[in-house]
Amino acid sequence: MTAQHRLLTLSLLLLGCLATSRATLVVTGTTYTVKLVEGREGEPKYVLSRQYLDVLECSMYASDSSKLVDPKIDWKIEGSNDTLDSRFSFSGRLSEDKKNFTSTLSVRRPENKHVTNYTCTGSATDQPEAQGRARLQSKPLISFKIDGVTMSDVGAWPGQDIQMSCIVEGNPAGSPEWKREKDGATIGNGTANLVLEAVNYDEHRGFYTCSANNSQGTNAAKIFLRVKHPQAYLTPMIIIIVEVIIIAIIVVVYEYFMYKKHKQAEAEGEAYKTD
Ligand SMILES: *[C@@H]1O[C@H](CO)[C@@H](O)[C@H](O)[C@H]1NC(C)=O
Ligand SMILES: *[C@@H]1O[C@H](CO)[C@@H](O)[C@H](O)[C@H]1NC(C)=O
Ligand SMILES: *[C@@H]1O[C@H](CO)[C@@H](O)[C@H](O)[C@H]1NC(C)=O
Ligand SMILES: *[C@@H]1O[C@H](CO)[C@@H](O)[C@H](O)[C@H]1NC(C)=O
Ligand SMILES: *[C@@H]1O[C@H](CO)[C@@H](O)[C@H](O)[C@H]1NC(C)=O
């Protein structure tokens, strides 16, 4: 082997060593359980307890504990390609020894849909990207939608068909179960939409409960179906009839007095002429 050969083999070995010892990034995220509080009367039964959440973190370090150069962590909602909107903010800090970088995610006015899984993609100069995940979890969060509008009280005329949807959010996901409060009967299981055909006052008016379970516990909320009484149109009709009668009386009385005044004036005119 010539000296040149030896040198070449050595450099190849060295390169090989460098390549195999190249560090990878390790990214890990935290899990936080959101506490729920009961809403005010008429609001969905459970709302997020905080107006501001800054509880999720992702940390990153190099597997060979080398220093991180220009470290960066990008957050996304898992399963979505969208960048996070302006209600989210991030702050990163690099440890003093520059070996550990931590990013904190903050959410202003979180909505139910934000209680979910997040992915964080870590990168640093000369390092391949790596992913980790952080989770916001809670009991099932329950709300109701009628024709796409969130409500907890719905009015209906007798004979009308009604579809109420139970929206279960929170993390992990849960599956809805519908119950009629009147007799506790289960009228839907594993299905968001409850369809009631030709509703009537006696049978369908009342509260309906939607509940769901997940690993964090169970939760339930109520919606009131306000089927109007079949005679509900009577009151407005009576009011209208009374109004019409009062107007008619006023008109008749007014006309009568105008007529009398006219007659009187005529009579006085006659009297003047004969004077
Ligand atoms: C995200 O983007 C990837 C690649 O561009 C695509 O395959 C995937 O369907 C997208 N996912 C969503 C939820 O839009
Ligand atoms: C990096 O820093 C975060 C926050 O200070 C800490 O929770 C995590 O354990 C650290 N990781 C390592 C590998 O030092
Ligand atoms: C979040 O991740 C956990 C664990 O992988 C999974 O059970 C859960 O369904 C995920 N949640 C959502 C909303 O995708
Ligand atoms: C509803 O379905 C779930 C899952 O299939 C089951 O565990 C539960 O017992 C059912 N509830 C009723 C009242 O049938
Ligand atoms: C939730 O769990 C309770 C008790 O384990 C059970 O009675 C109820 O049917 C479950 N509800 C759903 C929606 O699965």
mmCIF file of C-alpha atoms and ligand atoms in Angstrom:
data_model
loop_
_atom_site.group_PDB
_atom_site.id
_atom_site.type_symbol
_atom_site.label_atom_id
_atom_site.label_comp_id
_atom_site.label_asym_id
_atom_site.label_seq_id
_atom_site.Cartn_x
_atom_site.Cartn_y
_atom_site.Cartn_z
ATOM 1 C CA MET A 1 0.000 0.000 0.000
ATOM 2 C CA THR A 2 1.426 3.365 -0.959
ATOM 3 C CA ALA A 3 1.376 6.322 1.366
ATOM 4 C CA GLN A 4 -1.172 7.909 -0.919
ATOM 5 C CA HIS A 5 -3.435 4.865 -0.619
ATOM 6 C CA ARG A 6 -3.108 4.852 3.153
ATOM 7 C CA LEU A 7 -4.034 8.527 3.298
ATOM 8 C CA LEU A 8 -7.092 7.949 1.134
ATOM 9 C CA THR A 9 -8.307 5.002 3.264
ATOM 10 C CA LEU A 10 -7.790 7.040 6.406
ATOM 11 C CA SER A 11 -9.770 9.989 5.068
ATOM 12 C CA LEU A 12 -12.585 7.692 3.913
ATOM 13 C CA LEU A 13 -12.705 6.085 7.377
ATOM 14 C CA LEU A 14 -12.739 9.495 9.004
ATOM 15 C CA LEU A 15 -15.553 10.665 6.716
ATOM 16 C CA GLY A 16 -17.484 7.483 7.446
ATOM 17 C CA CYS A 17 -17.075 8.067 11.173
ATOM 18 C CA LEU A 18 -18.253 11.667 10.849
ATOM 19 C CA ALA A 19 -21.259 10.587 8.824
ATOM 20 C CA THR A 20 -22.385 7.847 11.250
ATOM 21 C CA SER A 21 -21.769 9.967 14.362
ATOM 22 C CA ARG A 22 -23.861 12.777 12.941
ATOM 23 C CA ALA A 23 -26.306 13.757 15.673
ATOM 24 C CA THR A 24 -30.039 13.667 15.228
ATOM 25 C CA LEU A 25 -32.449 16.064 16.876
ATOM 26 C CA VAL A 26 -34.760 14.806 19.560
ATOM 27 C CA VAL A 27 -38.033 16.719 20.005
ATOM 28 C CA THR A 28 -40.427 16.003 22.857
ATOM 29 C CA GLY A 29 -43.635 17.746 23.864
ATOM 30 C CA THR A 30 -45.739 18.053 26.994
ATOM 31 C CA THR A 31 -49.342 17.065 27.667
ATOM 32 C CA TYR A 32 -51.713 19.367 29.541
ATOM 33 C CA THR A 33 -55.217 18.618 30.763
ATOM 34 C CA VAL A 34 -57.532 21.613 30.397
ATOM 35 C CA LYS A 35 -59.813 22.202 33.387
ATOM 36 C CA LEU A 36 -63.443 22.900 32.572
ATOM 37 C CA VAL A 37 -65.898 25.067 34.465
ATOM 38 C CA GLU A 38 -69.663 25.180 34.291
ATOM 39 C CA GLY A 39 -71.088 27.905 32.042
ATOM 40 C CA ARG A 40 -73.789 30.415 32.982
ATOM 41 C CA GLU A 41 -77.462 29.564 32.533
ATOM 42 C CA GLY A 42 -78.325 29.289 28.841
ATOM 43 C CA GLU A 43 -74.705 28.843 27.748
ATOM 44 C CA PRO A 44 -73.224 25.500 26.742
ATOM 45 C CA LYS A 45 -72.770 23.610 29.978
ATOM 46 C CA TYR A 46 -68.988 23.555 29.936
ATOM 47 C CA VAL A 47 -66.582 26.198 28.715
ATOM 48 C CA LEU A 48 -62.816 26.440 28.836
ATOM 49 C CA SER A 49 -61.819 27.833 32.216
ATOM 50 C CA ARG A 50 -59.004 30.037 31.005
ATOM 51 C CA GLN A 51 -58.966 32.935 28.594
ATOM 52 C CA TYR A 52 -55.285 32.325 27.978
ATOM 53 C CA LEU A 53 -53.360 29.068 27.820
ATOM 54 C CA ASP A 54 -49.579 29.005 27.797
ATOM 55 C CA VAL A 55 -49.049 25.500 28.989
ATOM 56 C CA LEU A 56 -47.707 23.494 26.058
ATOM 57 C CA GLU A 57 -43.984 23.089 25.493
ATOM 58 C CA CYS A 58 -41.777 21.308 23.012
ATOM 59 C CA SER A 59 -38.109 20.806 23.796
ATOM 60 C CA MET A 60 -35.306 19.882 21.484
ATOM 61 C CA TYR A 61 -31.727 18.695 21.910
ATOM 62 C CA ALA A 62 -29.114 16.996 19.735
ATOM 63 C CA SER A 63 -28.583 13.279 20.355
ATOM 64 C CA ASP A 64 -24.817 13.812 20.795
ATOM 65 C CA SER A 65 -25.501 16.772 23.146
ATOM 66 C CA SER A 66 -23.761 19.171 20.801
ATOM 67 C CA LYS A 67 -24.694 22.827 20.828
ATOM 68 C CA LEU A 68 -27.685 23.954 18.795
ATOM 69 C CA VAL A 69 -27.130 26.676 16.203
ATOM 70 C CA ASP A 70 -30.160 28.781 15.209
ATOM 71 C CA PRO A 71 -32.669 26.339 16.694
ATOM 72 C CA LYS A 72 -36.285 26.766 15.672
ATOM 73 C CA ILE A 73 -39.526 24.928 16.472
ATOM 74 C CA ASP A 74 -42.580 25.175 14.184
ATOM 75 C CA TRP A 75 -45.995 24.346 15.624
ATOM 76 C CA LYS A 76 -48.962 22.939 13.701
ATOM 77 C CA ILE A 77 -52.267 21.382 14.605
ATOM 78 C CA GLU A 78 -51.861 17.662 13.997
ATOM 79 C CA GLY A 79 -53.611 16.549 10.801
ATOM 80 C CA SER A 80 -53.743 20.076 9.399
ATOM 81 C CA ASN A 81 -51.361 21.800 7.017
ATOM 82 C CA ASP A 82 -52.522 25.288 7.969
ATOM 83 C CA THR A 83 -50.206 27.633 9.800
ATOM 84 C CA LEU A 84 -51.602 28.674 13.169
ATOM 85 C CA ASP A 85 -53.581 31.931 13.187
ATOM 86 C CA SER A 86 -52.971 35.099 15.195
ATOM 87 C CA ARG A 87 -54.552 33.796 18.385
ATOM 88 C CA PHE A 88 -51.426 31.636 18.785
ATOM 89 C CA SER A 89 -48.028 32.936 19.829
ATOM 90 C CA PHE A 90 -44.730 31.243 20.517
ATOM 91 C CA SER A 91 -41.684 32.001 22.590
ATOM 92 C CA GLY A 92 -38.428 30.088 22.401
ATOM 93 C CA ARG A 93 -35.543 29.952 24.815
ATOM 94 C CA LEU A 94 -32.133 28.394 24.412
ATOM 95 C CA SER A 95 -30.504 27.033 27.563
ATOM 96 C CA GLU A 96 -27.302 28.701 28.740
ATOM 97 C CA ASP A 97 -25.136 25.799 27.536
ATOM 98 C CA LYS A 98 -26.974 26.087 24.149
ATOM 99 C CA LYS A 99 -27.801 22.378 24.192
ATOM 100 C CA ASN A 100 -31.480 22.560 24.883
ATOM 101 C CA PHE A 101 -34.113 24.689 23.147
ATOM 102 C CA THR A 102 -37.676 24.982 24.441
ATOM 103 C CA SER A 103 -40.628 26.555 22.672
ATOM 104 C CA THR A 104 -43.841 27.513 24.509
ATOM 105 C CA LEU A 105 -47.153 27.724 22.676
ATOM 106 C CA SER A 106 -49.723 30.277 23.907
ATOM 107 C CA VAL A 107 -53.370 30.392 22.875
ATOM 108 C CA ARG A 108 -55.474 33.500 23.485
ATOM 109 C CA ARG A 109 -59.216 32.813 23.966
ATOM 110 C CA PRO A 110 -58.976 29.113 23.128
ATOM 111 C CA GLU A 111 -62.023 27.518 21.537
ATOM 112 C CA ASN A 112 -63.142 23.922 21.930
ATOM 113 C CA LYS A 113 -61.465 22.922 18.664
ATOM 114 C CA HIS A 114 -58.072 24.013 19.995
ATOM 115 C CA VAL A 115 -58.104 21.241 22.602
ATOM 116 C CA THR A 116 -56.282 18.793 20.347
ATOM 117 C CA ASN A 117 -52.849 17.412 19.393
ATOM 118 C CA TYR A 118 -50.055 19.606 18.066
ATOM 119 C CA THR A 119 -46.944 18.646 16.142
ATOM 120 C CA CYS A 120 -43.692 20.515 16.583
ATOM 121 C CA THR A 121 -41.001 20.354 13.949
ATOM 122 C CA GLY A 122 -37.538 21.162 15.264
ATOM 123 C CA SER A 123 -34.659 22.325 13.121
ATOM 124 C CA ALA A 124 -31.173 23.734 13.625
ATOM 125 C CA THR A 125 -28.263 24.556 11.361
ATOM 126 C CA ASP A 126 -26.590 21.390 10.017
ATOM 127 C CA GLN A 127 -29.240 19.134 11.542
ATOM 128 C CA PRO A 128 -32.024 17.213 9.804
ATOM 129 C CA GLU A 129 -35.510 18.185 10.951
ATOM 130 C CA ALA A 130 -37.256 16.127 13.612
ATOM 131 C CA GLN A 131 -40.795 15.992 14.896
ATOM 132 C CA GLY A 132 -42.406 15.696 18.280
ATOM 133 C CA ARG A 133 -45.946 16.203 19.560
ATOM 134 C CA ALA A 134 -47.614 18.030 22.398
ATOM 135 C CA ARG A 135 -51.199 17.527 23.534
ATOM 136 C CA LEU A 136 -53.962 19.574 25.056
ATOM 137 C CA GLN A 137 -56.538 17.173 26.421
ATOM 138 C CA SER A 138 -59.843 17.483 28.267
ATOM 139 C CA LYS A 139 -63.080 15.702 28.984
ATOM 140 C CA PRO A 140 -65.419 15.765 25.991
ATOM 141 C CA LEU A 141 -66.581 19.322 25.182
ATOM 142 C CA ILE A 142 -70.197 19.360 24.085
ATOM 143 C CA SER A 143 -72.186 21.934 22.116
ATOM 144 C CA PHE A 144 -75.307 21.864 19.934
ATOM 145 C CA LYS A 145 -75.867 23.040 16.386
ATOM 146 C CA ILE A 146 -79.184 23.571 14.620
ATOM 147 C CA ASP A 147 -78.832 24.364 10.906
ATOM 148 C CA GLY A 148 -75.169 25.110 11.545
ATOM 149 C CA VAL A 149 -75.873 27.628 14.338
ATOM 150 C CA THR A 150 -74.751 26.971 17.915
ATOM 151 C CA MET A 151 -77.691 27.088 20.352
ATOM 152 C CA SER A 152 -79.002 25.463 23.516
ATOM 153 C CA ASP A 153 -82.708 26.235 23.079
ATOM 154 C CA VAL A 154 -84.673 25.647 19.893
ATOM 155 C CA GLY A 155 -88.252 26.606 18.997
ATOM 156 C CA ALA A 156 -90.467 24.507 16.698
ATOM 157 C CA TRP A 157 -94.079 24.529 15.456
ATOM 158 C CA PRO A 158 -96.142 21.367 15.870
ATOM 159 C CA GLY A 159 -95.735 19.135 12.804
ATOM 160 C CA GLN A 160 -92.267 20.443 11.970
ATOM 161 C CA ASP A 161 -89.236 18.124 11.464
ATOM 162 C CA ILE A 162 -86.246 18.997 13.642
ATOM 163 C CA GLN A 163 -82.595 17.977 13.397
ATOM 164 C CA MET A 164 -80.330 18.686 16.353
ATOM 165 C CA SER A 165 -76.581 17.979 16.155
ATOM 166 C CA CYS A 166 -74.441 17.217 19.172
ATOM 167 C CA ILE A 167 -70.886 18.399 18.531
ATOM 168 C CA VAL A 168 -68.315 16.548 20.634
ATOM 169 C CA GLU A 169 -64.892 18.153 20.793
ATOM 170 C CA GLY A 170 -62.065 17.840 23.285
ATOM 171 C CA ASN A 171 -59.205 15.350 23.243
ATOM 172 C CA PRO A 172 -59.250 12.354 22.985
ATOM 173 C CA ALA A 173 -62.392 12.326 20.877
ATOM 174 C CA GLY A 174 -65.600 10.914 22.335
ATOM 175 C CA SER A 175 -68.766 9.624 20.765
ATOM 176 C CA PRO A 176 -72.149 11.238 21.534
ATOM 177 C CA GLU A 177 -75.121 9.558 23.167
ATOM 178 C CA TRP A 178 -78.596 11.218 23.111
ATOM 179 C CA LYS A 179 -81.118 10.828 25.902
ATOM 180 C CA ARG A 180 -84.624 12.217 26.386
ATOM 181 C CA GLU A 181 -84.742 13.792 29.854
ATOM 182 C CA LYS A 182 -88.430 13.127 30.419
ATOM 183 C CA ASP A 183 -87.983 9.340 30.724
ATOM 184 C CA GLY A 184 -84.193 8.889 30.444
ATOM 185 C CA ALA A 185 -84.579 6.817 27.251
ATOM 186 C CA THR A 186 -81.528 6.555 24.960
ATOM 187 C CA ILE A 187 -82.659 7.798 21.556
ATOM 188 C CA GLY A 188 -79.319 7.904 19.740
ATOM 189 C CA ASN A 189 -75.955 6.269 20.342
ATOM 190 C CA GLY A 190 -72.731 7.038 18.457
ATOM 191 C CA THR A 191 -74.527 9.482 16.208
ATOM 192 C CA ALA A 192 -74.240 13.283 16.283
ATOM 193 C CA ASN A 193 -77.567 14.003 14.573
ATOM 194 C CA LEU A 194 -80.881 13.516 16.303
ATOM 195 C CA VAL A 195 -83.810 13.740 13.890
ATOM 196 C CA LEU A 196 -87.353 14.171 15.217
ATOM 197 C CA GLU A 197 -90.159 14.039 12.673
ATOM 198 C CA ALA A 198 -93.448 15.912 12.951
ATOM 199 C CA VAL A 199 -92.840 17.072 16.518
ATOM 200 C CA ASN A 200 -95.781 17.625 18.827
ATOM 201 C CA TYR A 201 -96.190 19.497 22.094
ATOM 202 C CA ASP A 202 -97.025 16.602 24.397
ATOM 203 C CA GLU A 203 -94.462 14.090 23.167
ATOM 204 C CA HIS A 204 -91.438 16.122 22.101
ATOM 205 C CA ARG A 205 -91.315 19.362 24.101
ATOM 206 C CA GLY A 206 -88.588 19.179 26.770
ATOM 207 C CA PHE A 207 -84.885 18.750 27.450
ATOM 208 C CA TYR A 208 -82.579 16.430 25.517
ATOM 209 C CA THR A 209 -79.207 15.409 26.928
ATOM 210 C CA CYS A 210 -76.089 14.613 24.941
ATOM 211 C CA SER A 211 -73.226 12.911 26.770
ATOM 212 C CA ALA A 212 -69.834 11.556 25.782
ATOM 213 C CA ASN A 213 -66.995 9.694 27.450
ATOM 214 C CA ASN A 214 -63.266 9.711 26.867
ATOM 215 C CA SER A 215 -60.210 8.682 28.884
ATOM 216 C CA GLN A 216 -60.443 11.969 30.859
ATOM 217 C CA GLY A 217 -63.983 11.374 32.007
ATOM 218 C CA THR A 218 -67.558 11.944 31.018
ATOM 219 C CA ASN A 219 -69.481 15.120 30.212
ATOM 220 C CA ALA A 220 -73.046 16.030 29.302
ATOM 221 C CA ALA A 221 -75.059 19.045 28.138
ATOM 222 C CA LYS A 222 -78.768 19.768 27.646
ATOM 223 C CA ILE A 223 -80.766 21.414 24.888
ATOM 224 C CA PHE A 224 -84.404 22.497 25.245
ATOM 225 C CA LEU A 225 -86.812 21.768 22.400
ATOM 226 C CA ARG A 226 -89.537 24.384 22.727
ATOM 227 C CA VAL A 227 -92.389 22.877 20.674
ATOM 228 C CA LYS A 228 -95.092 25.549 20.605
ATOM 229 C CA HIS A 229 -98.531 24.751 21.949
ATOM 230 C CA PRO A 230 -101.057 23.969 19.160
ATOM 231 C CA GLN A 231 -103.107 26.941 20.422
ATOM 232 C CA ALA A 232 -100.055 29.173 20.587
ATOM 233 C CA TYR A 233 -101.436 31.259 17.689
ATOM 234 C CA LEU A 234 -104.594 32.057 19.755
ATOM 235 C CA THR A 235 -103.034 34.717 21.986
ATOM 236 C CA PRO A 236 -101.639 36.867 19.139
ATOM 237 C CA MET A 237 -104.948 36.399 17.271
ATOM 238 C CA ILE A 238 -107.014 37.565 20.268
ATOM 239 C CA ILE A 239 -104.717 40.597 20.675
ATOM 240 C CA ILE A 240 -105.221 41.499 17.001
ATOM 241 C CA ILE A 241 -109.024 41.114 17.237
ATOM 242 C CA VAL A 242 -109.163 43.314 20.376
ATOM 243 C CA GLU A 243 -107.008 45.922 18.624
ATOM 244 C CA VAL A 244 -109.297 45.926 15.584
ATOM 245 C CA ILE A 245 -112.386 46.350 17.812
ATOM 246 C CA ILE A 246 -110.785 49.256 19.726
ATOM 247 C CA ILE A 247 -109.837 51.025 16.470
ATOM 248 C CA ALA A 248 -113.361 50.466 15.117
ATOM 249 C CA ILE A 249 -114.899 51.967 18.309
ATOM 250 C CA ILE A 250 -112.579 55.000 18.101
ATOM 251 C CA VAL A 251 -113.491 55.553 14.446
ATOM 252 C CA VAL A 252 -117.249 55.201 15.114
ATOM 253 C CA VAL A 253 -117.148 57.533 18.151
ATOM 254 C CA TYR A 254 -115.060 60.099 16.247
ATOM 255 C CA GLU A 255 -117.405 59.990 13.229
ATOM 256 C CA TYR A 256 -120.449 60.318 15.510
ATOM 257 C CA PHE A 257 -119.061 63.440 17.231
ATOM 258 C CA MET A 258 -118.047 64.987 13.889
ATOM 259 C CA TYR A 259 -121.576 64.335 12.626
ATOM 260 C CA LYS A 260 -123.121 65.913 15.767
ATOM 261 C CA LYS A 261 -120.831 68.961 15.511
ATOM 262 C CA HIS A 262 -121.748 69.354 11.849
ATOM 263 C CA LYS A 263 -125.479 69.136 12.612
ATOM 264 C CA GLN A 264 -125.077 71.677 15.447
ATOM 265 C CA ALA A 265 -123.222 74.080 13.167
ATOM 266 C CA GLU A 266 -125.928 73.669 10.537
ATOM 267 C CA ALA A 267 -128.638 74.315 13.143
ATOM 268 C CA GLU A 268 -126.787 77.447 14.370
ATOM 269 C CA GLY A 269 -126.420 78.592 10.747
ATOM 270 C CA GLU A 270 -130.138 78.240 10.221
ATOM 271 C CA ALA A 271 -130.796 80.163 13.437
ATOM 272 C CA TYR A 272 -128.471 83.006 12.292
ATOM 273 C CA LYS A 273 -130.190 83.210 8.910
ATOM 274 C CA THR A 274 -133.671 83.400 10.435
ATOM 275 C CA ASP A 275 -132.547 86.196 12.818
HETATM 276 C C1 LIG B 1 -51.147 18.180 3.845
HETATM 277 O O1 LIG B 1 -50.186 18.222 2.798
HETATM 278 C C2 LIG B 1 -49.803 16.920 2.315
HETATM 279 C C3 LIG B 1 -48.679 17.098 1.316
HETATM 280 O O2 LIG B 1 -48.753 18.326 0.679
HETATM 281 C C4 LIG B 1 -51.017 16.224 1.715
HETATM 282 O O3 LIG B 1 -50.685 14.949 1.248
HETATM 283 C C5 LIG B 1 -52.096 16.096 2.784
HETATM 284 O O4 LIG B 1 -53.272 15.540 2.232
HETATM 285 C C6 LIG B 1 -52.426 17.465 3.391
HETATM 286 N N1 LIG B 1 -53.298 17.259 4.533
HETATM 287 C C7 LIG B 1 -54.375 18.026 4.773
HETATM 288 C C8 LIG B 1 -55.155 17.693 5.987
HETATM 289 O O5 LIG B 1 -54.706 18.965 4.060
HETATM 290 C C1 LIG B 2 -34.844 21.036 28.103
HETATM 291 O O1 LIG B 2 -35.505 22.117 28.800
HETATM 292 C C2 LIG B 2 -36.817 21.853 29.190
HETATM 293 C C3 LIG B 2 -37.399 23.109 29.802
HETATM 294 O O2 LIG B 2 -36.497 23.767 30.603
HETATM 295 C C4 LIG B 2 -36.857 20.675 30.147
HETATM 296 O O3 LIG B 2 -38.192 20.372 30.488
HETATM 297 C C5 LIG B 2 -36.235 19.449 29.438
HETATM 298 O O4 LIG B 2 -36.180 18.379 30.331
HETATM 299 C C6 LIG B 2 -34.835 19.782 28.956
HETATM 300 N N1 LIG B 2 -34.335 18.665 28.208
HETATM 301 C C7 LIG B 2 -33.092 18.223 28.298
HETATM 302 C C8 LIG B 2 -32.730 17.042 27.474
HETATM 303 O O5 LIG B 2 -32.260 18.771 29.010
HETATM 304 C C1 LIG B 3 -54.439 12.801 19.952
HETATM 305 O O1 LIG B 3 -53.521 11.754 20.119
HETATM 306 C C2 LIG B 3 -53.993 10.673 20.917
HETATM 307 C C3 LIG B 3 -52.864 9.697 21.138
HETATM 308 O O2 LIG B 3 -52.251 9.382 19.942
HETATM 309 C C4 LIG B 3 -55.206 10.033 20.234
HETATM 310 O O3 LIG B 3 -55.713 8.994 21.038
HETATM 311 C C5 LIG B 3 -56.263 11.091 20.039
HETATM 312 O O4 LIG B 3 -57.373 10.569 19.354
HETATM 313 C C6 LIG B 3 -55.695 12.273 19.273
HETATM 314 N N1 LIG B 3 -56.689 13.323 19.255
HETATM 315 C C7 LIG B 3 -57.190 13.843 18.151
HETATM 316 C C8 LIG B 3 -58.171 14.944 18.338
HETATM 317 O O5 LIG B 3 -56.847 13.484 17.026
HETATM 318 C C1 LIG B 4 -73.594 3.288 23.397
HETATM 319 O O1 LIG B 4 -72.526 2.775 22.638
HETATM 320 C C2 LIG B 4 -71.331 2.578 23.403
HETATM 321 C C3 LIG B 4 -70.238 2.125 22.457
HETATM 322 O O2 LIG B 4 -70.704 1.244 21.504
HETATM 323 C C4 LIG B 4 -71.584 1.579 24.519
HETATM 324 O O3 LIG B 4 -70.425 1.433 25.317
HETATM 325 C C5 LIG B 4 -72.716 2.085 25.393
HETATM 326 O O4 LIG B 4 -73.032 1.144 26.387
HETATM 327 C C6 LIG B 4 -73.957 2.352 24.537
HETATM 328 N N1 LIG B 4 -74.965 2.938 25.408
HETATM 329 C C7 LIG B 4 -76.240 2.516 25.412
HETATM 330 C C8 LIG B 4 -77.136 3.150 26.411
HETATM 331 O O5 LIG B 4 -76.623 1.631 24.669
HETATM 332 C C1 LIG B 5 -70.116 6.782 29.689
HETATM 333 O O1 LIG B 5 -69.793 5.927 30.771
HETATM 334 C C2 LIG B 5 -70.877 5.691 31.643
HETATM 335 C C3 LIG B 5 -70.372 4.892 32.821
HETATM 336 O O2 LIG B 5 -69.239 4.157 32.507
HETATM 337 C C4 LIG B 5 -72.008 4.960 30.869
HETATM 338 O O3 LIG B 5 -73.093 4.764 31.716
HETATM 339 C C5 LIG B 5 -72.411 5.816 29.693
HETATM 340 O O4 LIG B 5 -73.364 5.131 28.886
HETATM 341 C C6 LIG B 5 -71.232 6.188 28.829
HETATM 342 N N1 LIG B 5 -71.640 7.148 27.837
HETATM 343 C C7 LIG B 5 -71.299 7.078 26.559
HETATM 344 C C8 LIG B 5 -71.738 8.186 25.690
HETATM 345 O O5 LIG B 5 -70.631 6.148 26.112
#
